[in-house]
PDB file of C-alpha atoms in Angstrom:
ATOM      1  CA  MET A  21       0.000   0.000   0.000  1.00 68.00           C
ATOM      2  CA  LEU A  22       1.238   3.476  -0.838  1.00 64.00           C
ATOM      3  CA  LEU A  23       1.513   6.023   1.940  1.00 67.00           C
ATOM      4  CA  SER A  24       0.108   9.454   1.015  1.00 54.00           C
ATOM      5  CA  ALA A  25       0.221   8.958  -2.726  1.00 50.00           C
ATOM      6  CA  GLY A  26      -0.236  12.157  -4.697  1.00 50.00           C
ATOM      7  CA  LEU A  27      -1.686  12.685  -8.180  1.00 45.00           C
ATOM      8  CA  PRO A  28       0.006  15.004 -10.638  1.00 50.00           C
ATOM      9  CA  SER A  29      -1.826  17.596 -12.645  1.00 46.00           C
ATOM     10  CA  ALA A  30      -2.108  17.145 -16.423  1.00 46.00           C
ATOM     11  CA  HIS A  31       1.300  17.164 -18.088  1.00 49.00           C
ATOM     12  CA  ARG A  32       2.558  17.980 -21.544  1.00 69.00           C
ATOM     13  CA  LEU A  33       3.557  15.476 -24.193  1.00 88.00           C
ATOM     14  CA  ASP A  34       7.189  16.574 -23.829  1.00 88.00           C
ATOM     15  CA  GLU A  35       7.527  15.467 -20.204  1.00 92.00           C
ATOM     16  CA  TYR A  36       8.964  12.314 -18.695  1.00 95.00           C
ATOM     17  CA  LEU A  37       6.930  10.768 -15.866  1.00 95.00           C
ATOM     18  CA  GLN A  38       9.135   9.072 -13.246  1.00 96.00           C
ATOM     19  CA  ALA A  39       7.248   7.299 -10.457  1.00 96.00           C
ATOM     20  CA  ALA A  40       9.271   5.866  -7.547  1.00 97.00           C
ATOM     21  CA  ARG A  41       8.017   3.567  -4.794  1.00 97.00           C
ATOM     22  CA  LEU A  42      10.230   2.876  -1.771  1.00 98.00           C
ATOM     23  CA  ALA A  43       9.906  -0.167   0.493  1.00 98.00           C
ATOM     24  CA  VAL A  44      11.782   0.261   3.786  1.00 97.00           C
ATOM     25  CA  ASP A  45      12.774  -2.814   5.783  1.00 96.00           C
ATOM     26  CA  PRO A  46      15.143  -3.117   8.769  1.00 95.00           C
ATOM     27  CA  ASN A  47      18.119  -4.205   6.653  1.00 95.00           C
ATOM     28  CA  ARG A  48      17.388  -2.828   3.189  1.00 96.00           C
ATOM     29  CA  VAL A  49      15.544  -0.358   1.008  1.00 98.00           C
ATOM     30  CA  GLU A  50      13.986  -1.474  -2.254  1.00 98.00           C
ATOM     31  CA  ILE A  51      13.098   1.020  -4.982  1.00 98.00           C
ATOM     32  CA  ALA A  52      10.724   0.353  -7.884  1.00 98.00           C
ATOM     33  CA  LEU A  53      10.914   3.015 -10.567  1.00 97.00           C
ATOM     34  CA  ASP A  54       8.673   3.411 -13.615  1.00 97.00           C
ATOM     35  CA  LEU A  55       9.743   5.864 -16.330  1.00 96.00           C
ATOM     36  CA  THR A  56       7.161   6.761 -18.983  1.00 95.00           C
ATOM     37  CA  PRO A  57       8.020   9.336 -21.663  1.00 94.00           C
ATOM     38  CA  GLY A  58       5.437  11.488 -23.386  1.00 93.00           C
ATOM     39  CA  VAL A  59       4.952  10.875 -27.103  1.00 93.00           C
ATOM     40  CA  ALA A  60       6.899  14.003 -28.113  1.00 94.00           C
ATOM     41  CA  ILE A  61      10.092  12.803 -26.388  1.00 95.00           C
ATOM     42  CA  ALA A  62       9.652   9.037 -26.706  1.00 94.00           C
ATOM     43  CA  GLN A  63      12.050   8.754 -29.649  1.00 95.00           C
ATOM     44  CA  GLU A  64      14.759  10.560 -27.672  1.00 94.00           C
ATOM     45  CA  ILE A  65      14.375   8.080 -24.830  1.00 95.00           C
ATOM     46  CA  VAL A  66      14.354   5.082 -27.173  1.00 95.00           C
ATOM     47  CA  THR A  67      17.579   6.343 -28.770  1.00 95.00           C
ATOM     48  CA  ALA A  68      19.197   6.533 -25.334  1.00 94.00           C
ATOM     49  CA  ILE A  69      18.274   2.883 -24.674  1.00 95.00           C
ATOM     50  CA  ASP A  70      18.800   1.334 -28.122  1.00 95.00           C
ATOM     51  CA  ARG A  71      22.483   2.189 -28.285  1.00 93.00           C
ATOM     52  CA  ASP A  72      23.265   0.177 -31.425  1.00 93.00           C
ATOM     53  CA  ALA A  73      20.166   1.625 -33.168  1.00 91.00           C
ATOM     54  CA  ASN A  74      19.067  -1.760 -34.472  1.00 92.00           C
ATOM     55  CA  GLY A  75      15.409  -1.267 -33.567  1.00 90.00           C
ATOM     56  CA  SER A  76      15.314  -3.673 -30.607  1.00 91.00           C
ATOM     57  CA  ILE A  77      16.360  -3.526 -26.975  1.00 92.00           C
ATOM     58  CA  ALA A  78      18.882  -6.154 -25.880  1.00 93.00           C
ATOM     59  CA  ASP A  79      19.198  -7.199 -22.248  1.00 93.00           C
ATOM     60  CA  ASP A  80      22.589  -5.526 -21.917  1.00 94.00           C
ATOM     61  CA  GLU A  81      21.180  -2.276 -23.327  1.00 95.00           C
ATOM     62  CA  ALA A  82      18.326  -2.354 -20.813  1.00 94.00           C
ATOM     63  CA  ARG A  83      20.811  -2.948 -17.978  1.00 96.00           C
ATOM     64  CA  ALA A  84      23.121  -0.171 -19.174  1.00 96.00           C
ATOM     65  CA  PHE A  85      20.210   2.262 -19.328  1.00 96.00           C
ATOM     66  CA  ALA A  86      19.034   1.229 -15.848  1.00 97.00           C
ATOM     67  CA  ASP A  87      22.560   1.777 -14.512  1.00 97.00           C
ATOM     68  CA  ASP A  88      22.556   5.290 -15.991  1.00 96.00           C
ATOM     69  CA  VAL A  89      19.279   6.054 -14.234  1.00 97.00           C
ATOM     70  CA  LEU A  90      20.505   4.669 -10.904  1.00 98.00           C
ATOM     71  CA  HIS A  91      23.682   6.751 -11.117  1.00 97.00           C
ATOM     72  CA  ALA A  92      21.423   9.818 -11.079  1.00 97.00           C
ATOM     73  CA  ILE A  93      19.619   8.675  -7.922  1.00 98.00           C
ATOM     74  CA  SER A  94      21.040   9.171  -4.452  1.00 97.00           C
ATOM     75  CA  LEU A  95      19.924   7.504  -1.255  1.00 98.00           C
ATOM     76  CA  ASP A  96      21.211   8.065   2.266  1.00 97.00           C
ATOM     77  CA  LEU A  97      20.275   6.978   5.760  1.00 97.00           C
ATOM     78  CA  ASP A  98      20.964   9.438   8.583  1.00 96.00           C
ATOM     79  CA  GLY A  99      23.340  11.241   6.227  1.00 95.00           C
ATOM     80  CA  VAL A 100      25.311   8.116   5.291  1.00 95.00           C
ATOM     81  CA  PRO A 101      25.139   7.277   1.551  1.00 97.00           C
ATOM     82  CA  LEU A 102      23.669   3.914   0.590  1.00 97.00           C
ATOM     83  CA  HIS A 103      24.732   2.032  -2.536  1.00 97.00           C
ATOM     84  CA  LEU A 104      21.928   1.059  -4.929  1.00 97.00           C
ATOM     85  CA  SER A 105      22.347  -2.207  -6.826  1.00 97.00           C
ATOM     86  CA  LEU A 106      20.231  -3.105  -9.849  1.00 98.00           C
ATOM     87  CA  VAL A 107      17.943  -6.099  -9.305  1.00 97.00           C
ATOM     88  CA  ASP A 108      16.200  -6.137 -12.673  1.00 96.00           C
ATOM     89  CA  SER A 109      14.894  -3.913 -15.446  1.00 95.00           C
ATOM     90  CA  ALA A 110      12.286  -4.293 -18.172  1.00 95.00           C
ATOM     91  CA  VAL A 111      11.745  -2.308 -21.352  1.00 94.00           C
ATOM     92  CA  PRO A 112       8.614  -2.805 -23.489  1.00 93.00           C
ATOM     93  CA  ALA A 113       8.710  -3.056 -27.271  1.00 92.00           C
ATOM     94  CA  ILE A 114       9.971   0.111 -28.937  1.00 93.00           C
ATOM     95  CA  ASP A 115       6.719   0.796 -30.791  1.00 92.00           C
ATOM     96  CA  THR A 116       4.885   0.601 -27.456  1.00 92.00           C
ATOM     97  CA  VAL A 117       7.142   3.286 -26.002  1.00 92.00           C
ATOM     98  CA  LEU A 118       6.807   5.460 -29.107  1.00 92.00           C
ATOM     99  CA  ARG A 119       3.003   5.351 -28.810  1.00 89.00           C
ATOM    100  CA  GLY A 120       3.236   6.535 -25.223  1.00 83.00           C
ATOM    101  CA  ASP A 121       1.727   3.269 -23.995  1.00 83.00           C
ATOM    102  CA  GLY A 122       4.626   1.954 -21.935  1.00 84.00           C
ATOM    103  CA  GLY A 123       7.822   2.756 -20.145  1.00 89.00           C
ATOM    104  CA  VAL A 124      10.856   1.313 -18.433  1.00 95.00           C
ATOM    105  CA  HIS A 125      10.578  -0.511 -15.105  1.00 97.00           C
ATOM    106  CA  ILE A 126      13.637  -0.624 -12.855  1.00 98.00           C
ATOM    107  CA  ARG A 127      14.004  -2.365  -9.499  1.00 98.00           C
ATOM    108  CA  ALA A 128      16.996  -1.731  -7.253  1.00 98.00           C
ATOM    109  CA  VAL A 129      17.987  -2.446  -3.670  1.00 98.00           C
ATOM    110  CA  ALA A 130      20.331  -0.898  -1.111  1.00 98.00           C
ATOM    111  CA  ALA A 131      21.594  -2.718   1.965  1.00 97.00           C
ATOM    112  CA  ILE A 132      21.284  -0.834   5.261  1.00 94.00           C
ATOM    113  CA  PRO A 133      24.218  -1.154   7.654  1.00 86.00           C
ATOM    114  CA  VAL A 134      23.374  -2.196  11.175  1.00 79.00           C
ATOM    115  CA  ALA A 135      21.017   0.484  12.487  1.00 76.00           C
ATOM    116  CA  GLY A 136      20.102   0.964  16.117  1.00 87.00           C
ATOM    117  CA  GLU A 137      16.607   1.191  17.494  1.00 93.00           C
ATOM    118  CA  GLY A 138      14.885   4.547  17.368  1.00 95.00           C
ATOM    119  CA  ARG A 139      14.294   7.291  14.809  1.00 96.00           C
ATOM    120  CA  HIS A 140      16.004   7.224  11.409  1.00 97.00           C
ATOM    121  CA  ARG A 141      15.835   9.459   8.357  1.00 97.00           C
ATOM    122  CA  LEU A 142      15.982   8.116   4.810  1.00 98.00           C
ATOM    123  CA  ARG A 143      16.501  10.590   1.971  1.00 98.00           C
ATOM    124  CA  PHE A 144      15.808   9.779  -1.694  1.00 98.00           C
ATOM    125  CA  ARG A 145      16.807  12.130  -4.528  1.00 98.00           C
ATOM    126  CA  ASN A 146      16.119  11.614  -8.225  1.00 97.00           C
ATOM    127  CA  HIS A 147      18.291  13.770 -10.487  1.00 95.00           C
ATOM    128  CA  TYR A 148      17.616  11.837 -13.690  1.00 97.00           C
ATOM    129  CA  ARG A 149      16.644  14.037 -16.668  1.00 95.00           C
ATOM    130  CA  ALA A 150      15.580  17.038 -14.611  1.00 94.00           C
ATOM    131  CA  ASP A 151      15.189  18.972 -17.862  1.00 93.00           C
ATOM    132  CA  ILE A 152      12.085  17.000 -18.860  1.00 94.00           C
ATOM    133  CA  GLY A 153      11.218  14.999 -15.738  1.00 94.00           C
ATOM    134  CA  VAL A 154       7.910  14.963 -13.878  1.00 94.00           C
ATOM    135  CA  TYR A 155       8.276  13.089 -10.603  1.00 96.00           C
ATOM    136  CA  LEU A 156       6.293  11.076  -8.085  1.00 95.00           C
ATOM    137  CA  ALA A 157       7.785   9.531  -4.934  1.00 96.00           C
ATOM    138  CA  ASN A 158       5.974   7.488  -2.306  1.00 96.00           C
ATOM    139  CA  THR A 159       6.694   4.936   0.406  1.00 96.00           C
ATOM    140  CA  LEU A 160       4.983   1.562   0.753  1.00 96.00           C
ATOM    141  CA  VAL A 161       3.628   0.444   4.102  1.00 95.00           C
ATOM    142  CA  PRO A 162       6.551  -1.542   5.616  1.00 96.00           C
ATOM    143  CA  ALA A 163       6.413  -5.345   5.558  1.00 95.00           C
ATOM    144  CA  SER A 164       8.158  -5.558   8.924  1.00 95.00           C
ATOM    145  CA  ASP A 165       6.437  -4.388  12.079  1.00 93.00           C
ATOM    146  CA  ARG A 166       9.878  -3.356  13.302  1.00 95.00           C
ATOM    147  CA  VAL A 167       9.571  -0.393  10.912  1.00 97.00           C
ATOM    148  CA  ALA A 168       7.003   2.369  11.434  1.00 96.00           C
ATOM    149  CA  VAL A 169       6.952   5.274   8.984  1.00 97.00           C
ATOM    150  CA  VAL A 170       6.086   8.411  10.927  1.00 96.00           C
ATOM    151  CA  ALA A 171       6.510  11.155   8.303  1.00 96.00           C
ATOM    152  CA  GLN A 172       7.178  11.800   4.630  1.00 96.00           C
ATOM    153  CA  ARG A 173       8.296  15.107   3.196  1.00 96.00           C
ATOM    154  CA  ARG A 174       8.696  15.955  -0.484  1.00 95.00           C
ATOM    155  CA  ASN A 175       9.924  19.026  -2.269  1.00 93.00           C
ATOM    156  CA  VAL A 176       7.523  20.725  -4.679  1.00 92.00           C
ATOM    157  CA  ASP A 177       8.425  18.650  -7.734  1.00 92.00           C
ATOM    158  CA  GLN A 178       8.784  15.384  -5.730  1.00 93.00           C
ATOM    159  CA  ARG A 179      12.354  14.815  -6.879  1.00 94.00           C
ATOM    160  CA  ASP A 180      13.345  14.656  -3.195  1.00 97.00           C
ATOM    161  CA  LEU A 181      11.605  12.487  -0.615  1.00 97.00           C
ATOM    162  CA  VAL A 182      12.553  12.326   3.081  1.00 98.00           C
ATOM    163  CA  VAL A 183      11.141   9.433   5.114  1.00 98.00           C
ATOM    164  CA  ASP A 184      11.292   9.493   8.917  1.00 98.00           C
ATOM    165  CA  TYR A 185      10.758   6.104  10.496  1.00 97.00           C
ATOM    166  CA  ASN A 186      11.150   4.355  13.824  1.00 97.00           C
ATOM    167  CA  LEU A 187      13.020   1.065  14.068  1.00 96.00           C
ATOM    168  CA  ARG A 188      11.995  -1.304  16.843  1.00 94.00           C
ATOM    169  CA  GLY A 189      14.071  -4.172  18.172  1.00 87.00           C
ATOM    170  CA  GLU A 190      11.514  -6.965  17.947  1.00 68.00           C
ATOM    171  CA  PRO A 191      12.272  -9.329  15.050  1.00 59.00           C
ATOM    172  CA  ALA A 192       8.624 -10.169  14.283  1.00 47.00           C
ATOM    173  CA  THR A 193       7.464  -9.670  10.695  1.00 46.00           C
ATOM    174  CA  ARG A 194       4.152  -9.783   8.925  1.00 48.00           C
ATOM    175  CA  VAL A 195       2.823  -9.720   5.410  1.00 47.00           C
ATOM    176  CA  ARG A 196       2.923  -6.181   4.003  1.00 48.00           C
ATOM    177  CA  GLN A 197      -0.170  -4.364   5.213  1.00 48.00           C
ATOM    178  CA  GLY A 198      -2.912  -3.252   2.874  1.00 44.00           C
ATOM    179  CA  LEU A 199      -2.305  -3.681  -0.824  1.00 45.00           C
ATOM    180  CA  PRO A 200       0.626  -5.902  -1.861  1.00 46.00           C
ATOM    181  CA  VAL A 201       3.462  -4.460  -3.882  1.00 45.00           C
ATOM    182  CA  GLY A 202       2.008  -5.876  -7.106  1.00 49.00           C
ATOM    183  CA  VAL A 203      -1.281  -4.092  -6.546  1.00 51.00           C
ATOM    184  CA  ALA A 204       0.557  -0.899  -5.615  1.00 53.00           C
ATOM    185  CA  GLY A 205       2.352  -1.233  -8.929  1.00 54.00           C
ATOM    186  CA  ALA A 206      -1.027  -1.591 -10.646  1.00 56.00           C
ATOM    187  CA  LEU A 207      -2.046   1.714  -9.093  1.00 57.00           C
ATOM    188  CA  VAL A 208       0.973   3.349 -10.705  1.00 57.00           C
ATOM    189  CA  VAL A 209       0.030   1.793 -14.062  1.00 57.00           C
ATOM    190  CA  ALA A 210      -3.512   3.172 -13.660  1.00 59.00           C
ATOM    191  CA  LEU A 211      -1.992   6.561 -12.880  1.00 60.00           C
ATOM    192  CA  GLN A 212       0.062   6.394 -16.058  1.00 62.00           C
ATOM    193  CA  VAL A 213      -3.064   5.529 -18.105  1.00 58.00           C
ATOM    194  CA  TRP A 214      -4.841   8.522 -16.545  1.00 56.00           C
ATOM    195  CA  TRP A 215      -1.830  10.708 -17.339  1.00 58.00           C
ATOM    196  CA  ARG A 216      -1.806   9.641 -21.009  1.00 62.00           C
ATOM    197  CA  ARG A 217      -5.580  10.186 -21.291  1.00 64.00           C
ATOM    198  CA  ARG A 218      -5.178  13.716 -19.959  1.00 56.00           C
ATOM    199  CA  TYR A 219      -2.401  14.202 -22.490  1.00 52.00           C
ATOM    200  CA  ARG A 220      -4.651  13.196 -25.348  1.00 57.00           C
ATOM    201  CA  GLU A 221      -7.531  15.337 -24.153  1.00 57.00           C
ATOM    202  CA  SER A 222      -5.289  18.384 -23.897  1.00 54.00           C
ATOM    203  CA  ALA A 223      -3.433  17.791 -27.173  1.00 54.00           C
TER     204      ALA A 223
END
């Protein structure tokens, strides 16, 4: 389940929607990122992914693109930088991207060093393609009942998200409350469909 998800206003066809979802656990942070370009810039994004310009996206091209995106994202806990490692990435067919009907999905994880009980502050910053980016950033309800999110703060454009949470010492865990991650992802897909519909109505 998303905590305090926000909806963007209608955006232009030349903008790049980047929706991030953070899952905070005692020993790691997982980030799911969906990047959906508007029709007017879709070819530019495809060119950045399809580096050999052969009209298809190879696995190594998808990984290289995902690495570029992750290099533009910073994550720190209590001021200490965390290293994001790519878990997987998926790119739809090129014609799907060019129609504005799909985007890139990236999943990454960062290990958290041993953290003591009490209040902690996680900061997420997305610097990728700030020239055309439109951003969303939200936190999922934690799977572990050792973690309790107490506050989220975003800057105006949602490129920066600060999550304050309490870490308890009990090792008990439970299934993630509310909607599972897959359903939360479906909400983001629905948001992207809404965004494209608004595009078409305003075009």
